Amino acid sequence: MSALPTSAVIGVIGAGAMGAGIAQVAAQAGHSVILHDNQPGAAKAGIDNIRRQLEKRVAKGKMIQGDVDNIIARLQPADAIDALADSHLVIEAIVENLEIKRQVFAQLEALCSPDTLLASNTSSLSITSIAANLERPERMAGLHFFNPAPVMKLVEVVSGLATTTDVAETLYDTAVAWGKVAVHASSTPGFIVNRVARPFYAEGLRLLQEGASDAATIDALLRQAGGFRMGPFELMDLIGHDVNYAVTRSVFDAYYGDTRFEPSLVQQALVEAGRLGRKSGKGFFDYAESAAKPQPTFAEPANMELPALVVQGANSTLAPLLERAQEAGLNVVYRESLQQDGSPRLYLGDLVLAISDGRCAAERAVNEGLDALVLFDLCLDYRNASAIALAASHTVSPEARQLATAFFQHMGMDVAWLTDTPGLVVLRTVAMLANEAADAVLQGVCSAQDGDLAMQAGVNYPRGPLAWADSLGLPFVHRTLTHLQQSYGEERYRSSFLLRRNALSEESFHE
C-alpha cells in the first residue's frame, strides 16, 4: 500500500492541543484539513492558535509568511460533524472515554463513505473495543501521536483485532509521508511506549522509596551516566503526576494487577496532596520563583595518591572505562585470568571494584569471599559519562571509600554513593526497560526494531532498550534480572521468557 495522496481530505475531531496539532501536521504535509469540535467556536480558535504558533517561527526566521498562509488556507473549521462526510481519513482526538469514542465512530460510520479510514489518537483505550460495535471495524486503527504533535516524531500505528493489514500499512505510509517516524503496534494496554516506559518511572520511585538516594541525585545519574535527556522525577513533574499515575494505574489494571506495573505509593501521595508537578508549582521539586534548584548529592573531592589499577578479566563493556583511566594517567595492569562467571574485577590495592550485576554489594562480597567490595553502575558511554553511582559492602572502610571516590574523580566523574541497593540506578533501569520491551516482542505487540525505534523517537531514549541489552550481552542482562528477583523475592523482576531464551541460545534481538 501507499500513503494517502495530498488530494485526500483529512478530518480531525477535537480542537484541543492534540487535535489541533494533528491538523497542523496534515495541513503542513499538503492536505486540506477539516477541524471539527462540538464546542462552538473551538475549531476556529484552534486554527487561530496554529497561526500564532507558526508566526512565532516566522519571527525567528524559521519559516516564511507565505508558507504559513498556505498552511492556514488548508485548514477549515467546522462546528458540525456533518462537515467531515467527504473526508478520506478521520482522526479522533477527544476525551479518553470509551463510550463517547464509540458514539463518535458510530456517527462517522453512518456519515462517511465506506472507504473512509477511521483512526483514534487514544493513548490508553483498546482500539479493538472502540471498533467493536462498528459494522466495518476492519477499517479502523489507532494513530497515536505524541504531544506536541507537530514536534514529536513518533506515531504508533495501532491495529485492533479486526484492522486489516492494508489499512495499517496505508496509515503507516501516510504518517511517514507526513514526516513522522511510524511504528506498528497491536492494540494492547499502553501499546509500545506507555508500556515499555513504565520501568523508567517505577525503578526511580522504588529507589527513592527505599532511601537509596534522593530524587535530584537519581535524576542526575540517569542523565549524566545513563544518557537520558531527563531523569524520572523531573520528567514526572513535567508530565504531571495525575497523568503519569493514571497511566500507570491504567496499565496495571489492564494487565490484571501484574506487579511489573505496580503503581507507587510515593506518587499516589503526591497526587493526593495535589502536588502534581510543574502545573501545580510543586511535585518532587519546588517550582516557585524563589525556590532553589535541587542539586544532586555528590561526594566531596578525595585527593589521594592512587595505586596501580589491576584489571582481571576485562570485557568490551568496560574497555572504554579502562582507556579513560589510562588517558587520565593511571597505571593500568592487565591480568589474563577470569572469574568463574566471566565477570571482570578491578583492584586498587586490596579494594575490589566491579560493575553491578543485580546483587547488592554485601551479598556479592559474601558469595565471592571478598573482604572489601565496591560496585559501580552501568554507563551509556564510560568514556564520556560525567557521573557514576557507587555502593559498598559493609566491610569497606572509610579510607577504601575515599580510594574508590578518588579513582572515578580522577577521571573527571562526579561520584554518588548510594545505600547498598541491588542493581544501582542505571543498570536496573536499563535491564527492566529491556525486559519489558522483550515481553512486548514476545507477545506480538511490536517487532524488536519498532520497539527500539518507538522508545528513541517517542521518549528520546539514548538507545533502544533491546539494542542496549544486545550490546551489554543478554546473558549479563538476564543474570542481572535474576539477581534482582532473588534479592527482592518479587515477580516484578522476573525475566521475560524471550530474553531468557535468547540469552541461553546466544541470539541477539537485532541479528
XYZ file of N, CA, C and O in Angstrom, residues 397-474:
312
model
N 36.039 0.066 54.399
C 36.407 1.111 55.357
C 36.203 2.496 54.757
O 36.122 2.645 53.528
N 36.135 3.528 55.600
C 36.048 4.902 55.076
C 37.210 5.238 54.148
O 37.029 5.949 53.155
N 38.394 4.734 54.462
C 39.555 5.008 53.617
C 39.397 4.358 52.238
O 39.763 4.957 51.218
N 38.852 3.148 52.226
C 38.636 2.466 50.950
C 37.563 3.180 50.128
O 37.650 3.258 48.892
N 36.540 3.711 50.785
C 35.531 4.509 50.079
C 36.182 5.731 49.423
O 35.869 6.077 48.277
N 37.062 6.364 50.172
C 37.763 7.522 49.632
C 38.605 7.138 48.422
O 38.690 7.890 47.442
N 39.202 5.968 48.488
C 40.030 5.496 47.380
C 39.180 5.291 46.126
O 39.551 5.703 45.026
N 38.015 4.649 46.303
C 37.122 4.439 45.163
C 36.628 5.772 44.606
O 36.557 5.970 43.381
N 36.303 6.694 45.505
C 35.864 8.030 45.079
C 36.958 8.719 44.268
O 36.701 9.276 43.190
N 38.166 8.672 44.765
C 39.284 9.337 44.100
C 39.541 8.745 42.714
O 39.882 9.482 41.774
N 39.371 7.427 42.589
C 39.606 6.768 41.307
C 38.694 7.346 40.220
O 39.143 7.744 39.143
N 37.397 7.410 40.493
C 36.470 7.911 39.476
C 36.575 9.431 39.316
O 36.452 9.954 38.204
N 36.824 10.142 40.414
C 37.002 11.590 40.299
C 38.241 11.938 39.485
O 38.249 12.950 38.770
N 39.268 11.118 39.578
C 40.490 11.359 38.818
C 40.209 11.349 37.316
O 40.918 11.996 36.541
N 39.165 10.631 36.920
C 38.782 10.576 35.506
C 37.739 11.635 35.160
O 37.167 11.620 34.069
N 37.471 12.541 36.095
C 36.541 13.634 35.827
C 35.087 13.306 36.040
O 34.210 14.000 35.503
N 34.797 12.286 36.854
C 33.411 11.877 37.077
C 32.945 12.275 38.476
O 33.688 12.108 39.453
N 31.725 12.812 38.557
C 31.101 13.019 39.862
C 30.703 11.665 40.426
O 30.268 10.771 39.687
N 30.839 11.516 41.730
C 30.575 10.226 42.382
C 29.389 10.368 43.337
O 29.386 11.247 44.203
N 28.410 9.511 43.144
C 27.261 9.468 44.046
C 27.273 8.127 44.784
O 27.202 7.070 44.147
N 27.386 8.189 46.110
C 27.346 6.968 46.906
C 25.888 6.652 47.257
O 25.187 7.476 47.843
N 25.452 5.469 46.892
C 24.108 5.010 47.216
C 24.165 4.069 48.410
O 25.232 3.508 48.717
N 23.036 3.906 49.085
C 22.971 2.803 50.029
C 23.147 1.515 49.225
O 22.951 1.499 48.010
N 23.515 0.452 49.870
C 23.819 -0.791 49.168
C 22.526 -1.386 48.604
O 21.796 -2.098 49.296
N 22.257 -1.074 47.345
C 20.978 -1.461 46.726
C 21.223 -2.290 45.468
O 22.166 -2.014 44.719
N 20.415 -3.305 45.217
C 20.641 -4.182 44.057
C 20.497 -3.445 42.730
O 19.512 -2.755 42.499
N 21.482 -3.582 41.865
C 21.385 -3.053 40.509
C 21.668 -1.578 40.366
O 21.685 -1.056 39.245
N 21.857 -0.871 41.495
C 22.125 0.567 41.488
C 21.049 1.314 40.690
O 19.866 1.010 40.848
N 21.402 2.276 39.842
C 20.379 3.118 39.203
C 20.245 2.828 37.713
O 19.192 2.399 37.241
N 21.318 3.067 36.954
C 21.225 2.925 35.501
C 21.046 1.470 35.103
O 20.201 1.139 34.266
N 21.813 0.572 35.713
C 21.744 -0.837 35.318
C 20.355 -1.410 35.533
O 19.792 -2.053 34.644
N 19.787 -1.195 36.715
C 18.480 -1.813 36.960
C 17.410 -1.183 36.088
O 16.483 -1.868 35.649
N 17.542 0.111 35.790
C 16.568 0.772 34.921
C 16.651 0.227 33.507
O 15.633 -0.132 32.893
N 17.854 0.136 32.959
C 18.038 -0.362 31.603
C 17.618 -1.827 31.498
O 16.964 -2.232 30.528
N 17.978 -2.638 32.489
C 17.607 -4.057 32.467
C 16.097 -4.225 32.463
O 15.553 -5.058 31.728
N 15.399 -3.410 33.261
C 13.943 -3.522 33.323
C 13.277 -2.977 32.060
O 12.254 -3.518 31.602
N 13.828 -1.924 31.460
C 13.300 -1.436 30.186
C 13.463 -2.497 29.096
O 12.538 -2.756 28.319
N 14.636 -3.101 29.034
C 14.882 -4.152 28.044
C 13.969 -5.348 28.288
O 13.456 -5.960 27.343
N 13.738 -5.672 29.542
C 12.892 -6.804 29.879
C 11.457 -6.564 29.411
O 10.811 -7.458 28.852
N 10.962 -5.353 29.628
C 9.592 -5.048 29.216
C 9.479 -5.008 27.697
O 8.480 -5.459 27.128
N 10.493 -4.455 27.042
C 10.491 -4.438 25.582
C 10.529 -5.864 25.032
O 9.854 -6.180 24.040
N 11.299 -6.744 25.674
C 11.365 -8.139 25.232
C 10.008 -8.816 25.366
O 9.588 -9.577 24.491
N 9.303 -8.540 26.454
C 7.976 -9.132 26.628
C 6.993 -8.599 25.590
O 6.121 -9.330 25.122
N 7.122 -7.325 25.224
C 6.254 -6.762 24.191
C 6.494 -7.468 22.856
O 5.549 -7.765 22.118
N 7.753 -7.764 22.549
C 8.064 -8.501 21.322
C 7.534 -9.924 21.415
O 6.919 -10.448 20.477
N 7.753 -10.572 22.555
C 7.292 -11.947 22.754
C 5.785 -12.065 22.546
O 5.301 -13.030 21.945
N 5.046 -11.061 23.014
C 3.581 -11.102 22.956
C 3.017 -10.523 21.666
O 1.803 -10.346 21.545
N 3.873 -10.228 20.699
C 3.415 -9.776 19.393
C 2.934 -8.344 19.346
O 2.245 -7.944 18.401
N 3.301 -7.551 20.345
C 2.898 -6.147 20.358
C 3.646 -5.366 19.285
O 3.088 -4.488 18.634
N 4.910 -5.696 19.081
C 5.735 -4.990 18.104
C 6.940 -5.854 17.775
O 7.206 -6.853 18.448
N 7.676 -5.444 16.767
C 8.962 -6.081 16.474
C 10.030 -5.466 17.363
O 9.832 -4.397 17.954
N 11.171 -6.125 17.454
C 12.283 -5.571 18.234
C 12.724 -4.233 17.646
O 13.023 -3.284 18.385
N 12.742 -4.144 16.318
C 13.166 -2.898 15.673
C 12.192 -1.766 15.996
O 12.612 -0.644 16.330
N 10.894 -2.039 15.902
C 9.907 -0.998 16.185
C 9.871 -0.652 17.673
O 9.638 0.504 18.035
N 10.114 -1.635 18.526
C 10.160 -1.348 19.956
C 11.274 -0.371 20.292
O 11.065 0.604 21.017
N 12.445 -0.606 19.745
C 13.576 0.297 19.984
C 13.338 1.666 19.354
O 13.594 2.706 19.956
N 12.839 1.659 18.119
C 12.593 2.915 17.408
C 11.568 3.765 18.154
O 11.726 4.990 18.280
N 10.528 3.126 18.686
C 9.487 3.858 19.402
C 10.038 4.543 20.638
O 9.694 5.695 20.934
N 10.903 3.866 21.376
C 11.418 4.450 22.610
C 12.398 5.584 22.334
O 12.507 6.533 23.122
N 13.101 5.514 21.219
C 14.017 6.598 20.873
C 13.276 7.797 20.286
O 13.524 8.933 20.671
N 12.331 7.546 19.387
C 11.615 8.645 18.742
C 10.494 9.197 19.610
O 10.156 10.372 19.513
N 9.924 8.351 20.479
C 8.776 8.774 21.281
C 9.131 9.410 22.597
O 8.462 10.353 23.034
N 10.181 8.913 23.243
C 10.557 9.457 24.560
C 12.049 9.766 24.658
O 12.597 9.904 25.745
N 12.695 9.843 23.511
C 14.086 10.324 23.431
C 15.085 9.498 24.239
O 16.033 10.048 24.812
N 14.893 8.177 24.294
C 15.891 7.349 24.969
C 17.195 7.374 24.177
O 17.177 7.435 22.937
N 18.332 7.311 24.865
C 19.616 7.409 24.154
C 19.907 6.206 23.272
O 20.642 6.314 22.287
N 19.347 5.057 23.640
C 19.461 3.845 22.821
C 18.163 3.076 22.958
O 17.467 3.173 23.969
N 17.845 2.287 21.965
C 16.717 1.380 22.115
C 17.033 0.368 23.202
O 18.166 -0.133 23.274
N 16.076 0.033 24.079
C 16.379 -0.893 25.185
C 16.906 -2.245 24.739
O 17.791 -2.813 25.394
N 16.394 -2.774 23.628
C 16.844 -4.099 23.190
C 18.215 -4.039 22.531
O 19.036 -4.945 22.714
N 18.478 -2.969 21.797
C 19.827 -2.798 21.240
C 20.839 -2.606 22.359
O 21.971 -3.114 22.291
N 20.438 -1.902 23.412
C 21.320 -1.695 24.569
C 21.609 -3.033 25.237
O 22.758 -3.345 25.592
N 20.562 -3.838 25.388
C 20.745 -5.164 26.002
C 21.664 -6.032 25.149
O 22.531 -6.749 25.669
N 21.495 -5.972 23.835
C 22.386 -6.721 22.944
C 23.838 -6.323 23.158
O 24.736 -7.177 23.199
N 24.087 -5.013 23.286
C 25.458 -4.541 23.416
C 26.083 -4.951 24.744
O 27.298 -5.152 24.834
N 25.256 -5.071 25.779
C 25.763 -5.492 27.086
C 25.975 -6.997 27.150
O 26.747 -7.494 27.989
N 25.285 -7.719 26.291
C 25.294 -9.181 26.339
C 24.053 -9.661 27.070
O 23.863 -9.337 28.250
N 23.212 -10.416 26.386
C 21.957 -10.850 27.001
C 22.163 -11.749 28.224
O 21.379 -11.676 29.171
